[in-house]
Structure formats: C-alpha cells, structure tokens
CSV table of C-alpha atoms in Angstrom, one decimal:
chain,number,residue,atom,x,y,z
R,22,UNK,CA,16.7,-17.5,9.9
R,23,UNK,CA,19.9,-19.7,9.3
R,24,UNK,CA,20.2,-22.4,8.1
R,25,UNK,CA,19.9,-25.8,10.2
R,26,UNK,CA,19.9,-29.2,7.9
R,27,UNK,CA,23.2,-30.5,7.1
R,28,UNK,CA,22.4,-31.0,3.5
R,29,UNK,CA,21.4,-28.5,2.9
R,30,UNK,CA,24.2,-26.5,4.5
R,31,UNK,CA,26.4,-28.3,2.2
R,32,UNK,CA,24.5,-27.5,-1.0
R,33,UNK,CA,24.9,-23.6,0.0
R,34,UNK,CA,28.8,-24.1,0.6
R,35,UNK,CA,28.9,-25.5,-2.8
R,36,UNK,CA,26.5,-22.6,-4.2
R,37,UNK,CA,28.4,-20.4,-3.0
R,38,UNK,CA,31.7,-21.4,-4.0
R,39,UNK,CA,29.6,-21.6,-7.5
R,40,UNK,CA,28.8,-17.9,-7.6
R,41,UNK,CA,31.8,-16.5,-6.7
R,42,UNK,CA,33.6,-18.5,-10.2
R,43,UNK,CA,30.3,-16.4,-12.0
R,44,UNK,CA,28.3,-19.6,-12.6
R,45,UNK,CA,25.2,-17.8,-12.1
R,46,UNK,CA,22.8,-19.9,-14.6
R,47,UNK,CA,24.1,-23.4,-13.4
R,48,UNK,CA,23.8,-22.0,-9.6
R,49,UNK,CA,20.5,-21.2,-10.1
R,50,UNK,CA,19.7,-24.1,-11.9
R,51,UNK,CA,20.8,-26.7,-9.7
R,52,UNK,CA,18.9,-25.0,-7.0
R,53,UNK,CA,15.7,-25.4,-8.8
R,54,UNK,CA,16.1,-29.1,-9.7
R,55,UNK,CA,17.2,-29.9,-6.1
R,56,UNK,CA,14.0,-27.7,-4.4
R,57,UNK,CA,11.9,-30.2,-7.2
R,58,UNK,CA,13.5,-33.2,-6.1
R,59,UNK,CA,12.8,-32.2,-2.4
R,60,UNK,CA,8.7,-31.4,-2.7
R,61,UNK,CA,8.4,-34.5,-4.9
R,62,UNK,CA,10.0,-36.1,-2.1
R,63,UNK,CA,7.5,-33.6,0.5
R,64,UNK,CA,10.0,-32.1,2.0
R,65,UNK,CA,8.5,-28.9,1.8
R,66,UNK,CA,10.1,-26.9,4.4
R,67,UNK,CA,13.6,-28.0,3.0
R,68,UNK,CA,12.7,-26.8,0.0
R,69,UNK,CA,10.9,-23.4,1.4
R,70,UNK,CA,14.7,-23.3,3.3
R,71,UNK,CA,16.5,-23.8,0.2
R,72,UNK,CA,15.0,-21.6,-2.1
R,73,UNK,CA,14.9,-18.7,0.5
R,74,UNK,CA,18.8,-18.8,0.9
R,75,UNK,CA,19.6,-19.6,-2.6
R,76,UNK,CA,17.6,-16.4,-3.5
R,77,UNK,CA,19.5,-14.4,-0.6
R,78,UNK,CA,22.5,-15.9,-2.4
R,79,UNK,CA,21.8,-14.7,-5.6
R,80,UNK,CA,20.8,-11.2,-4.6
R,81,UNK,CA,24.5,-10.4,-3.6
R,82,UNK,CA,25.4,-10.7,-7.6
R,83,UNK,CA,22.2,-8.4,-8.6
R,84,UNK,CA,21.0,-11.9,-10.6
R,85,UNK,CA,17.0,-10.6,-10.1
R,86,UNK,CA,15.6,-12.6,-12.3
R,87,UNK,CA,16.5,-15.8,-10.9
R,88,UNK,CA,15.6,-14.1,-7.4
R,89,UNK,CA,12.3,-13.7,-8.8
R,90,UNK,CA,11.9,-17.2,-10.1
R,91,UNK,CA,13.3,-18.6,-6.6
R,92,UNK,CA,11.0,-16.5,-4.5
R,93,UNK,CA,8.1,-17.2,-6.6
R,94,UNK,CA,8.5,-21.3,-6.7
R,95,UNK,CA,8.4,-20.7,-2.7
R,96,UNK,CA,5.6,-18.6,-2.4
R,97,UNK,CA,3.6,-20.9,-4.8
R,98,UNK,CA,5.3,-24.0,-2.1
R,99,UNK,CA,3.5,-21.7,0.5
R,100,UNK,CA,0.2,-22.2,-1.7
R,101,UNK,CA,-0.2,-25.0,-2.5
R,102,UNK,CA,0.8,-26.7,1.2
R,103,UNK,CA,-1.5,-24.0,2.8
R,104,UNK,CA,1.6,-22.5,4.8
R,105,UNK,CA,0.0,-20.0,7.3
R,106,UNK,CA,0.9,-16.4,7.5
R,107,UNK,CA,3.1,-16.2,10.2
R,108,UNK,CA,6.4,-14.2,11.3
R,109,UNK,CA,8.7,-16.6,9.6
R,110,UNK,CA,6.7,-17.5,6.6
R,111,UNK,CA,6.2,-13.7,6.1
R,112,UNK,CA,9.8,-12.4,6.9
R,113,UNK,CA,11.1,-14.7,4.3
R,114,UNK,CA,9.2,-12.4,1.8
R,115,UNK,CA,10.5,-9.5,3.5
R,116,UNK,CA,14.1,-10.6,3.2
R,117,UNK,CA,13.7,-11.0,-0.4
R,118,UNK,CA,11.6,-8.4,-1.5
R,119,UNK,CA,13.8,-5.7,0.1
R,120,UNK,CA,16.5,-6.4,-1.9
R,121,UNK,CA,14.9,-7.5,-5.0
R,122,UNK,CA,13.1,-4.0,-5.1
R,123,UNK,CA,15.8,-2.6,-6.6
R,124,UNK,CA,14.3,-4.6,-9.5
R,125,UNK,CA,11.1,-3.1,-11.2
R,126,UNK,CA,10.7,-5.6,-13.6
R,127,UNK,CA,10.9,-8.5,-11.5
R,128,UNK,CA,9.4,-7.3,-7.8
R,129,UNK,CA,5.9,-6.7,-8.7
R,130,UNK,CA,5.5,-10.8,-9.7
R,131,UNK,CA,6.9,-11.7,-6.4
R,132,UNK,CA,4.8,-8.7,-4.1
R,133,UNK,CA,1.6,-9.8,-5.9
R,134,UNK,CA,1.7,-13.5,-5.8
R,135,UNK,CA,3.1,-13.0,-2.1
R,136,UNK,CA,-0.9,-11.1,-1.9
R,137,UNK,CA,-2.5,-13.9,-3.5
R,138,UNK,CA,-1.3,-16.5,-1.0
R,139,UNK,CA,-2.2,-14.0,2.1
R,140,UNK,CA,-5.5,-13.9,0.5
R,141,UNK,CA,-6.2,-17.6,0.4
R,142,UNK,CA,-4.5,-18.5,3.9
R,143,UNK,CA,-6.2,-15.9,5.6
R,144,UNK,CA,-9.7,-16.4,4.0
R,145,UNK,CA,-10.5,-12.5,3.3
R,146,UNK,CA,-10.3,-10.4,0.3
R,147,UNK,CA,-7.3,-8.6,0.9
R,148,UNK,CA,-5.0,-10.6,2.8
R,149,UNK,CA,-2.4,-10.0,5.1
R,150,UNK,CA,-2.3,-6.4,6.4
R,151,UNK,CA,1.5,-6.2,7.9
R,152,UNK,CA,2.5,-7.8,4.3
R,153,UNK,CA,0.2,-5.0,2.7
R,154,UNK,CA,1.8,-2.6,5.1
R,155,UNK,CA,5.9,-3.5,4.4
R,156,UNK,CA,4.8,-3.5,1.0
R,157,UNK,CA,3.4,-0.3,0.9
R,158,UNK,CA,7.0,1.3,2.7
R,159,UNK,CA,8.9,-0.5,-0.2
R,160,UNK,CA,7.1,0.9,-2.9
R,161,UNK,CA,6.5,4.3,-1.1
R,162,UNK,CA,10.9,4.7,-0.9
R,163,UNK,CA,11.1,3.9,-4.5
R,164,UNK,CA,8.8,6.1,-5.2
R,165,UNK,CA,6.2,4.0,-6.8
R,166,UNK,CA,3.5,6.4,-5.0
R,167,UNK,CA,0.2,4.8,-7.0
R,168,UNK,CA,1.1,1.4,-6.2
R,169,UNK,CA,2.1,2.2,-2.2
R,170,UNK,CA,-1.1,4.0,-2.0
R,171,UNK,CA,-3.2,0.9,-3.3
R,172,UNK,CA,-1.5,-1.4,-0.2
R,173,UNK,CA,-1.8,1.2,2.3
R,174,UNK,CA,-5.7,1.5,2.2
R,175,UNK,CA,-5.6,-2.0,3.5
R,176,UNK,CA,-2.8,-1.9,5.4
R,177,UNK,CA,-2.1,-1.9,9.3
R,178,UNK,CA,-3.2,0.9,12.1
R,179,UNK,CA,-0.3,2.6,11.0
R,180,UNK,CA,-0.9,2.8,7.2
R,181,UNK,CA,-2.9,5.7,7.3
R,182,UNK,CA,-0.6,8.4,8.6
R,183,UNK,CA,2.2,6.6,6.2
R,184,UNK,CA,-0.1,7.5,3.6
R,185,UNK,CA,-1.2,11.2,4.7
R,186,UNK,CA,2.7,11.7,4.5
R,187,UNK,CA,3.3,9.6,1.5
R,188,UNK,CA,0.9,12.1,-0.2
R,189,UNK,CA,2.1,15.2,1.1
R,190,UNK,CA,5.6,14.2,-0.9
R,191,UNK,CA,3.7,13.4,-3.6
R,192,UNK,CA,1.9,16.9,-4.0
R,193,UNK,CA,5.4,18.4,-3.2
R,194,UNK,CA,7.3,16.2,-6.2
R,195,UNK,CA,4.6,17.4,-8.8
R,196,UNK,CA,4.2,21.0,-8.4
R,197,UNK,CA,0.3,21.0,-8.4
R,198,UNK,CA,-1.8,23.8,-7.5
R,199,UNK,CA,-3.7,22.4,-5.0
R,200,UNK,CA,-2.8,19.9,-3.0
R,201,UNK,CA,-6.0,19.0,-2.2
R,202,UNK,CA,-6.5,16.3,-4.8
R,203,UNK,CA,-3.2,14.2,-3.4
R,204,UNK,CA,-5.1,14.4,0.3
R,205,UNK,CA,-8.7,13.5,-0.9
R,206,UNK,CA,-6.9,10.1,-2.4
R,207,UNK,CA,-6.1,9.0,0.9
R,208,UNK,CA,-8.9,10.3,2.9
R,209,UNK,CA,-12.0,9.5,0.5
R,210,UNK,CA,-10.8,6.2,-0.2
R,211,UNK,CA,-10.6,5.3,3.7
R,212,UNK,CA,-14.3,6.7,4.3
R,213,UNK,CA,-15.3,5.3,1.4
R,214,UNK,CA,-14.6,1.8,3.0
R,215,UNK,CA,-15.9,3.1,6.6
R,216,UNK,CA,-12.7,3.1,8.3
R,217,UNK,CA,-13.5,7.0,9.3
R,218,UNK,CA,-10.5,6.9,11.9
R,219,UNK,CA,-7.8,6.2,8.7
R,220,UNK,CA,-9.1,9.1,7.1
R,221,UNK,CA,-8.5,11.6,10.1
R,222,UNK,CA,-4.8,10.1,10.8
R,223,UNK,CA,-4.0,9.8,7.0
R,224,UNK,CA,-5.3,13.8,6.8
R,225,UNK,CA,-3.7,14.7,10.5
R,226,UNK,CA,-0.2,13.4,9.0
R,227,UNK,CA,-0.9,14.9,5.7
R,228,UNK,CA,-1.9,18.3,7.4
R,229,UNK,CA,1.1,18.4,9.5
R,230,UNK,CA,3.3,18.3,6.6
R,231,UNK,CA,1.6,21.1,4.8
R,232,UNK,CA,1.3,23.0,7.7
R,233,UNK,CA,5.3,22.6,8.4
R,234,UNK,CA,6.1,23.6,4.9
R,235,UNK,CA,3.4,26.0,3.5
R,236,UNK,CA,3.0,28.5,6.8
R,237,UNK,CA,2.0,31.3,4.8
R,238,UNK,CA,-1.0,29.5,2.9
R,239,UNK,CA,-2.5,28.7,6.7
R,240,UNK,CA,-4.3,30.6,9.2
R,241,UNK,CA,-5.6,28.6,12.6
R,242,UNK,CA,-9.2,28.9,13.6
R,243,UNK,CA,-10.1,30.2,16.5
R,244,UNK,CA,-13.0,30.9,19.0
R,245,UNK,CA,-16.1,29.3,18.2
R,246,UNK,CA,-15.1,27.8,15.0
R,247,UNK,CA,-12.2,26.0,16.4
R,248,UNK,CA,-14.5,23.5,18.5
R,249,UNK,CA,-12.8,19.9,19.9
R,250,UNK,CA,-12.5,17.7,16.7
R,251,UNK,CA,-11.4,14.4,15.6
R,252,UNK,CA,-9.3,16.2,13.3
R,253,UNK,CA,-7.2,18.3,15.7
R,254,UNK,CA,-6.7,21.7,14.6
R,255,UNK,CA,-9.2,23.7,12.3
R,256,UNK,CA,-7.1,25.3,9.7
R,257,UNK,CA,-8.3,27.7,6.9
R,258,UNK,CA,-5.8,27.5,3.7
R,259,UNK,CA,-5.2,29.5,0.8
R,260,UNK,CA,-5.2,28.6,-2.4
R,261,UNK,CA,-6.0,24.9,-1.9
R,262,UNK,CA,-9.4,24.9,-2.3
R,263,UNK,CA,-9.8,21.0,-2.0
R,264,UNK,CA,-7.3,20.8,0.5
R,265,UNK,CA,-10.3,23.2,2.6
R,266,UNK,CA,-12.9,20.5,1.1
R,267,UNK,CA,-11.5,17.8,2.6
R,268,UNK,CA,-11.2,19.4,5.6
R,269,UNK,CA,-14.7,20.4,5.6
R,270,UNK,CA,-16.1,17.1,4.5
R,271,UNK,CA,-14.5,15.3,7.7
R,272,UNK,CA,-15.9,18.1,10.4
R,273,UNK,CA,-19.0,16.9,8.6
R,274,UNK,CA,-19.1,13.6,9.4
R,275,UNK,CA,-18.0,14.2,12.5
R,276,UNK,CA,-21.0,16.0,13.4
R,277,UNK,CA,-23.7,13.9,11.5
R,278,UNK,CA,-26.2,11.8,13.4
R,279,UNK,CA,-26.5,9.5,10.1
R,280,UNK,CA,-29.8,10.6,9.0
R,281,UNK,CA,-30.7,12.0,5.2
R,282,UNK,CA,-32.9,14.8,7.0
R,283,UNK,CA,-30.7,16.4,9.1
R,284,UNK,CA,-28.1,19.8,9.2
R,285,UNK,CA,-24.7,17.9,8.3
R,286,UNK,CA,-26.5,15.9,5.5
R,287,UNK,CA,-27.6,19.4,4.0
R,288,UNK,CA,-24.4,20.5,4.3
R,289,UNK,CA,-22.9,17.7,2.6
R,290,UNK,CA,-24.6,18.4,-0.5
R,291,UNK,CA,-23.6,21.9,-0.6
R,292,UNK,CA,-20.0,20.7,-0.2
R,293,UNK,CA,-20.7,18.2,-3.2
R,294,UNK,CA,-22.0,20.6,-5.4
R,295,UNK,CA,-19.3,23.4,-4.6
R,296,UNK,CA,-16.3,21.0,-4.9
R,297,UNK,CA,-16.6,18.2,-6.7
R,298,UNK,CA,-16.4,19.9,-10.2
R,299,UNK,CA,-13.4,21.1,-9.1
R,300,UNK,CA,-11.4,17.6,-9.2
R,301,UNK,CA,-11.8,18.0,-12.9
R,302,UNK,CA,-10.8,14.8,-14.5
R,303,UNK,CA,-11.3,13.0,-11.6
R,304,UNK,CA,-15.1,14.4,-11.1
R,305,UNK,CA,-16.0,11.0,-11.9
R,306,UNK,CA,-14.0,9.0,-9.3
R,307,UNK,CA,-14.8,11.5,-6.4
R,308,UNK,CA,-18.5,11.7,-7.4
R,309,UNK,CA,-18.8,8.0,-6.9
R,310,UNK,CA,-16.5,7.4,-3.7
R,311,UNK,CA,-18.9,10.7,-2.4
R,312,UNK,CA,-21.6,8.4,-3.2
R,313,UNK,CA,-20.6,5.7,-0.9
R,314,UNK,CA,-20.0,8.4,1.5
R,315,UNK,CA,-23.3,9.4,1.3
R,316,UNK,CA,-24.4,5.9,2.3
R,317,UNK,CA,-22.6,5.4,5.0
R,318,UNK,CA,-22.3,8.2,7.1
R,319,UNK,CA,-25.6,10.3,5.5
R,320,UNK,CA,-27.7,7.1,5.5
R,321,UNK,CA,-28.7,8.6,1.8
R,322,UNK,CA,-29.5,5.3,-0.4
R,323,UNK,CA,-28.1,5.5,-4.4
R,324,UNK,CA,-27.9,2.6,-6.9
R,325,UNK,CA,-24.7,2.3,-7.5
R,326,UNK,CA,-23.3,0.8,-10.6
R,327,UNK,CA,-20.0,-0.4,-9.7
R,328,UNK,CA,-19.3,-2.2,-6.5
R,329,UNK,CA,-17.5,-0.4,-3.8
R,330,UNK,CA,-14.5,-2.2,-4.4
R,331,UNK,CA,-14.1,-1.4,-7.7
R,332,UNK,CA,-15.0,2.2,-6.5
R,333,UNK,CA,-12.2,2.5,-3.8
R,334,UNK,CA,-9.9,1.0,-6.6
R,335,UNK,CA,-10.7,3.5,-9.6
R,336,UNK,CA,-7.5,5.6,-10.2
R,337,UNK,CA,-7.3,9.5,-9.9
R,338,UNK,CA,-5.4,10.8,-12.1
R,339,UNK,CA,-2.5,12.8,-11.2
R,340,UNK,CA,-0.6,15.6,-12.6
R,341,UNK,CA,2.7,15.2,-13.7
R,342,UNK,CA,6.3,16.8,-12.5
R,343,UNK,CA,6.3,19.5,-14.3
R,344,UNK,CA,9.2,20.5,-17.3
C-alpha cells in the first residue's frame, strides 16, 4: 500500500526529511495533530493513510512508542468508523505489528486493541481468525509461547498443527519429563470447544515432532491395535505417560457413539481417574476442560461452575527451563 494523495505525499517528504535530522518527538507530533485535523475534517481514510506510513516511518529509527501510539489512534479510527475487516484494513496491522514486535512493552496494546475491533466488526466473540492466526506466528517466533497459544485456539484451519509444533518446542526448551502436559494444552482446549478435528492436527503435528526427535521413547502399534484412525499412527511411548493419555483420550472419542452408557464412555472414566492426578498442579484445569469433554462427546451432563470460556482460558502452569 503506497501512498496516493498529494498532500499527503508531501507531508511524508517532509517527515522524512524530519527524521533523518533526529527530530523524532516533533515528527511524531506533527503527525498526530495533522491525522486530528483530518478526522475532524472526516477524512478518515487520509488519516488511516497517514498514520499507517508515519508509523512505518518511525519504525526505521526503532521510535516504538510513538509506533504504538500511531497504530493505536488508527485502529481506534477503524472503531469508531466501523471499518470492516478486510485485506487492506488488516495488512495495515500486519505491517506494523511485525516490526513493532521487536517491542514487548509496546506490541501487546496494539495486538489487543487490533482484537477488540475484529470483535466488534465481525459481531462474534473472538474476532477475526487470520488476525488471531498472524498474531499467533508473531508471538510464537518471539517466543511468547502462552500468549501464541491463547490466539491459536481461535485461529484459522491452520492454527492447529502451528500449535502441535509450537508445543513440541516448548516441551523441548524446558526440559520437562513428560511432554505430555505441553500436548494436552493444545489438544484439550480444542475438544473442549468441539472442534475435535484441531485437536487431531494440533496432536498429529505435535506427534511428528516427538516422534522425529525422541525415536527411542516410541514403539508403533501394530496388528489389531493399529486400526484406521483419525489420528494416524498408534504409537506407545515411554516415559510420557500423558503424552500416552492424550493419545488414548482421542482414540476414545473417536470411537464413542455419544451416549453416557456405552464402552468408550466407561473407558473414559478409567482414563480420568488413571491420569488426571497426574497433571499435578494443573489437576484442576484438566479436571474441568475433561468435564466439558464429558459433555460433548460422552453426552454425560455436570454443573459446571465456570463457563466454558472461562474454562478453555484457565492457564496451565508450566515448568520452567531448568538451571
């Protein structure tokens, strides 16, 4: 996206003449008064042009917090003239937030109020997916793992396997015994919401991974406990006990009919009650996202205390890199 209005082109000439003398302050300054002047005047897509260069501008001298405040004032523009998501309105965020990622302190206020106006021009509770998605990526390279993970359960088609292998580095970065409790993030936070495809990509890409680096821990199954699954390949793994649960828990869906009464709803249970005190501090999280998977694929009714969004959203708590 280039510029087109001659004003406009003429205000950048002098900005950046501006910059290059180190007049970051007044630069940014001027830019803000004359994006004011413009929306007073309802020239809003001038001023949605103007603050997007002027913030390209101003990445090139590493000035994030006026990036920030640019790419916020156009976002809130984009709110409060109802701009709808579209492939320019939403590659202007994408232009800006790549750079100004390099920022921690000033990218979440533009990534979140860039959610907030998906949200509300889209009319549904999570907004945009592809922003979700490209947000996800971002955070996922810098290695902001718990924040990624939160954008890719809502993301596109292709946020689950991101995810499977966004946990597998995850697992791999802290040394943990079992990698089981980086997998069962992904994959019982996507069943929890009924998206039971997700959670066979996000563990297929996951699985891959661990099966790549960790040969020795994995034996195939074979014969007539390797039937056809949704999951591909039937492993058995060694010393990853909840790496085996998860495993386990998705054949079993797979196979139930939805009713309370029948063989994979038994089996269920005895999963639950063999694994889940295993998750140790996060007993509490997995026993209420296996609650909601008990509801939807089980038909088993509980009262539930939370809602399931606040469910999907309650943090596991991960170990840390080790010393």
């Amino acid at each position: 996206m280039v510029s087109s209005n001659p004003r406009i082109e003429r205000f950048m000439t002098n900005l950046r003449e501006s910059l290059v003398d180190g007049n970051y302050y007044e630069g940014h300054q001027e830019l803000r008064a004359i994006a004011i002047r413009l929306v007073k005047q309802k020239k809003h897509q001038r001023a949605i042009q103007l603050l997007y260069l002027g913030a390209l501008e101003l990445c090139q001298y590493n000035q994030w917090g006026s990036v920030a405040d640019l790419a916020a004032f156009m976002i809130n523009i984009y709110v409060e003239e109802k701009v709808p998501v579209t492939d320019e309105s939403r590659e202007r965020i994408y232009d800006i937030f790549e750079k100004l990622s390099q920022a921690t302190e000033y990218y979440p206020r533009v990534y979140q109020a860039a959610i907030q106006w998906s949200i509300g021009a889209m009319g549904n509770k999570v907004g945009d997916t592809q922003l979700h998605h490209f947000i996800g990526c971002i955070l996922r390279n810098k290695t902001r793992f718990q924040e990624a993970e939160q954008h890719y359960l809502v993301g596109t088609p292709e946020s689950p396997a991101a995810l499977g292998n966004m946990l597998f580095d995850w697992a791999e970065r802290t040394g943990t015994a079992d990698h089981g409790l980086f997998i069962a993030r992904g994959v019982l936070k996507y069943l929890a919401t009924g998206w039971y495809e997700a959670a066979c990509l996000c563990w297929k890409a996951f699985i891959a991974r661990f099966v790549q680096k960790h040969s020795s821990s994995v034996s195939e199954r074979t014969g007539d406990r390797a039937l056809p699954s949704n999951i591909g390949t039937i492993y058995y793994i060694t010393g990853h006990e909840l790496v085996n649960f998860v495993q386990l828990l998705l054949l079993t869906i797979e196979r139930s009919d939805g009713s309370p009464s029948s063989d994979s709803a038994r089996i269920f249970g005895q999963l639950r009650k063999q694994y889940e005190p295993r998750f140790g501090v996060n007993t509490e999280v997995v026993h209420s996202l296996l609650d909601a998977v008990a509801e939807k694929y089980f038909g088993v009714v509980i009262q539930r205390q939370q809602s399931l969004f606040d469910i999907v959203n309650n943090l596991f708590a991960a170990p840390s890199h080790p010393a």
